[in-house]
Coordinates of C-alpha atoms in Angstrom, one line a residue:
X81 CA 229.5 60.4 151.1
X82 CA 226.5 61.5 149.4
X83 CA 225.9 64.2 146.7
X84 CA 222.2 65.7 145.8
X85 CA 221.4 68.4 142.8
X86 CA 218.3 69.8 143.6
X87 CA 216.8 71.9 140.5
X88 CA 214.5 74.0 142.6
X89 CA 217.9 74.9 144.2
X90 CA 219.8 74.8 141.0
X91 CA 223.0 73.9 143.1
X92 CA 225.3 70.6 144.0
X93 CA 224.9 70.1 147.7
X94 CA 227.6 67.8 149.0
X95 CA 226.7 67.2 152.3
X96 CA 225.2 70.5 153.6
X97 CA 228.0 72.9 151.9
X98 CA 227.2 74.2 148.7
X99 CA 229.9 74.6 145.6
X100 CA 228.2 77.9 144.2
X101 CA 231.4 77.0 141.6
X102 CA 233.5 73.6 141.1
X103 CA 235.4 72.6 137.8
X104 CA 236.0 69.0 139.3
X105 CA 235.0 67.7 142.3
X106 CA 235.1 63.9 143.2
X107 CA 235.2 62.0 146.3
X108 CA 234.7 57.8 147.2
X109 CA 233.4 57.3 143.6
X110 CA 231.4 60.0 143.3
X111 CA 232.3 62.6 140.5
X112 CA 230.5 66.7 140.2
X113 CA 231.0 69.0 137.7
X114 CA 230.0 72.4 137.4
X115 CA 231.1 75.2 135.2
X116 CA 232.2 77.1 131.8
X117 CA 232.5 73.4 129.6
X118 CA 230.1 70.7 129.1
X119 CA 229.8 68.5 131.9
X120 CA 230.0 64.9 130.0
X121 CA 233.7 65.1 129.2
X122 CA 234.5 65.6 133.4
X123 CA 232.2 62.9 135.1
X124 CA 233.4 60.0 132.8
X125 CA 237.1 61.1 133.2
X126 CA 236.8 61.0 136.6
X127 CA 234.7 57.8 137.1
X128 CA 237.4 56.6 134.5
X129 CA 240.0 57.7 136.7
X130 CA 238.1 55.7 139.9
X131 CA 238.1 52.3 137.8
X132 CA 240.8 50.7 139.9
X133 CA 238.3 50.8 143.1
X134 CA 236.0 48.1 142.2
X135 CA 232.4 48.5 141.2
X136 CA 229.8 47.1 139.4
X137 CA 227.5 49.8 137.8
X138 CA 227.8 53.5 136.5
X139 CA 225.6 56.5 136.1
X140 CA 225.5 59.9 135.3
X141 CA 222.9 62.9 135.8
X142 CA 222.8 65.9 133.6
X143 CA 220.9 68.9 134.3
X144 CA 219.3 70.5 131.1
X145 CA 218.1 74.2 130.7
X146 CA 216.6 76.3 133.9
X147 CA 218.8 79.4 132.6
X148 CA 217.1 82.5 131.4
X149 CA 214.6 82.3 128.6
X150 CA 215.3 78.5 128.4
X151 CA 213.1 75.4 129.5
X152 CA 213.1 74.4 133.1
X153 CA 215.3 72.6 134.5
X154 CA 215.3 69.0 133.9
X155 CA 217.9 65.8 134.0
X156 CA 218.8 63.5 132.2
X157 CA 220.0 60.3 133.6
X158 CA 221.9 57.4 131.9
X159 CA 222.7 54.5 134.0
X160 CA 224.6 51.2 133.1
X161 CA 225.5 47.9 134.8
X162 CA 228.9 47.0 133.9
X163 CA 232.3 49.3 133.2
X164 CA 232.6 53.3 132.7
X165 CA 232.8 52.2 128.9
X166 CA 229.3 50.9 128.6
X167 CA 228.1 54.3 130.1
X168 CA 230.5 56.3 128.0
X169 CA 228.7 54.5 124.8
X170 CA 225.4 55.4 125.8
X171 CA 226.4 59.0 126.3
X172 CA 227.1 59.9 122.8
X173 CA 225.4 63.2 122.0
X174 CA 222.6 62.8 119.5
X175 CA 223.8 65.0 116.5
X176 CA 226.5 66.4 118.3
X177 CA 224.1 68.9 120.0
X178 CA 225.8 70.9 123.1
X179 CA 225.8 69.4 126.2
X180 CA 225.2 70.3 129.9
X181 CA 227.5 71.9 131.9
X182 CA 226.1 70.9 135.6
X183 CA 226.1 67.3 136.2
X184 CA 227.2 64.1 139.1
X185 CA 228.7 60.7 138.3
X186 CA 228.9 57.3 140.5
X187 CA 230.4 54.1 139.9
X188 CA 228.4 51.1 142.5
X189 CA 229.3 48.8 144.6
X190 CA 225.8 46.9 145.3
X191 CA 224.9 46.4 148.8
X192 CA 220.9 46.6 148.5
X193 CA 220.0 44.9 145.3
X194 CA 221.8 43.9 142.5
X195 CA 224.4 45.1 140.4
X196 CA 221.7 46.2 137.3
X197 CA 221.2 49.2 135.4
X198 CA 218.1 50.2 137.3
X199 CA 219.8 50.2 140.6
X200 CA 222.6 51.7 139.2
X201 CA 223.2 55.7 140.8
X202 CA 222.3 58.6 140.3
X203 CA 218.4 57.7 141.7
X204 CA 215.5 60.6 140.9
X205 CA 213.1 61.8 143.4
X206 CA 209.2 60.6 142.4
X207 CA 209.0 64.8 141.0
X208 CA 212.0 64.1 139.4
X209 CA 213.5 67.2 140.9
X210 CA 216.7 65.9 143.2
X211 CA 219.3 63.5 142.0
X212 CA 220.9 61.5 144.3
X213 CA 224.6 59.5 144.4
X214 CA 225.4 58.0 147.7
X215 CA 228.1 55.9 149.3
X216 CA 227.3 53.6 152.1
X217 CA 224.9 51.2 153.7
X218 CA 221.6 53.2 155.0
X219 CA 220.9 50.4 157.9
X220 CA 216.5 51.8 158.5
X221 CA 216.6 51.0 154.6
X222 CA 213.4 48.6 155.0
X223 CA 211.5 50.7 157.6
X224 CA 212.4 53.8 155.7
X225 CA 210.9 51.9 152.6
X226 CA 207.5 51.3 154.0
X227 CA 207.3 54.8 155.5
X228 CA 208.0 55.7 151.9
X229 CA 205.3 53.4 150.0
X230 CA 202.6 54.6 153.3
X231 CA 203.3 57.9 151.7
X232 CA 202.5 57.5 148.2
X233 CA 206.2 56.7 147.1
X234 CA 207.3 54.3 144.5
X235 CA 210.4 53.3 144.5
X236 CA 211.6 51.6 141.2
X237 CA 214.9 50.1 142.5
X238 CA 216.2 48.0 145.2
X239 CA 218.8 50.7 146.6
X240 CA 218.8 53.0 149.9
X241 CA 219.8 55.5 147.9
X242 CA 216.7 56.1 146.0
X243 CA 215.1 56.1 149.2
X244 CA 217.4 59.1 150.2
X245 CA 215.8 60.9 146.8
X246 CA 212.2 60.7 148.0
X247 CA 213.0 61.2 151.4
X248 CA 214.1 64.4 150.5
X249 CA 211.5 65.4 148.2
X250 CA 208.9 64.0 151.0
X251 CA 210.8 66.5 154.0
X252 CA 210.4 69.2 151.3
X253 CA 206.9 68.9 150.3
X254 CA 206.0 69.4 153.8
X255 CA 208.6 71.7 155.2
X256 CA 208.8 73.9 152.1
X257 CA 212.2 74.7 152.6
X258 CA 215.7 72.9 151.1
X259 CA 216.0 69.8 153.0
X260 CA 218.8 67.8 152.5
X261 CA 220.6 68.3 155.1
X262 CA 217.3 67.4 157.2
X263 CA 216.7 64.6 155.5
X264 CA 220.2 62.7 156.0
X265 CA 219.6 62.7 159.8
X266 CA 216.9 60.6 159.5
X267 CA 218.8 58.0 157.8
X268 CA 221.4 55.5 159.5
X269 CA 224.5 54.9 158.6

């Protein structure tokens, strides 16, 4: 399974089918919310609710403003090694200002790299435009890696996953278009 929120799209992709509208959506560890209340509240609950599968690390993405007459789009990613809890404390809202309503979870179970904050999910594109969650093991990991780094890329964690975050800002850079979907046929799983 693998989730990406694109801001140039401003929509959750989860795998190829878009959720124009989802209070709750989780799947394998991964948790999306989008809608009417602030995100935060959803993604722990559900990573909460995913405890009893096992994992080592969790992280969150927020997206902040992009709506009319506010900011552009940005996110806001908090990631820690350890249990839900540790991420819950580092979520607390500074002041009690309002908080995003669009947003993906993941609890980790390392395979590449270990079990650390930095390698912890969601992973950013280099532009910092596309989060990415993922399940799995992507087997090119280390040729994709090079191809990345030939390009320009640098990836700051040991993880497939953030690979799958450049790769898709690489495939749109070049084919101007929303690539997701493109870019997950070049990986192997």
């Amino acid at each position: 399974s693998a989730l990406a929120v694109d801001l140039g799209a401003r929509v959750a992709i989860n795998a190829g089918r878009s959720w124009a509208y989802a209070r709750l959506a989780s799947m394998c560890g991964i948790v999306a919310y989008l809608g009417p209340d602030e995100a935060i509240g959803f993604l722990v609950g559900g990573l909460k609710r995913l405890e009893y599968r096992g994992y080592d690390s969790a992280g969150v993405a927020l997206v902040h403003g992009g709506g009319p007459g506010a900011p552009p789009a940005s996110f806001e990613v908090v990631k820690r090694a350890g249990k839900v809890v540790n991420l819950e404390a580092a979520l607390a809202a500074p002041n009690g200002a309002p908080r995003p309503k669009l947003g993906i979870a993941h609890t980790r179970w390392a395979t590449h790299g270990p079990p650390t904050d930095v390698n912890a999910h969601p992973h950013l594109s280099q532009n910092g435009r596309i989060a990415v969650v993922h399940n799995g093991v992507i087997e090119n990991f280390a040729a994709l890696r090079e191809s990345l780094q030939r390009k320009g890329y640098t990836p700051v964690s040991q993880t497939g996953t953030e690979l799958f975050a450049h790769l898709v800002e690489d495939v749109q850079t070049k084919e101007k278009l929303p690539s997701t979907r493109q870019s997950a046929s070049r990986l192997r799983r």
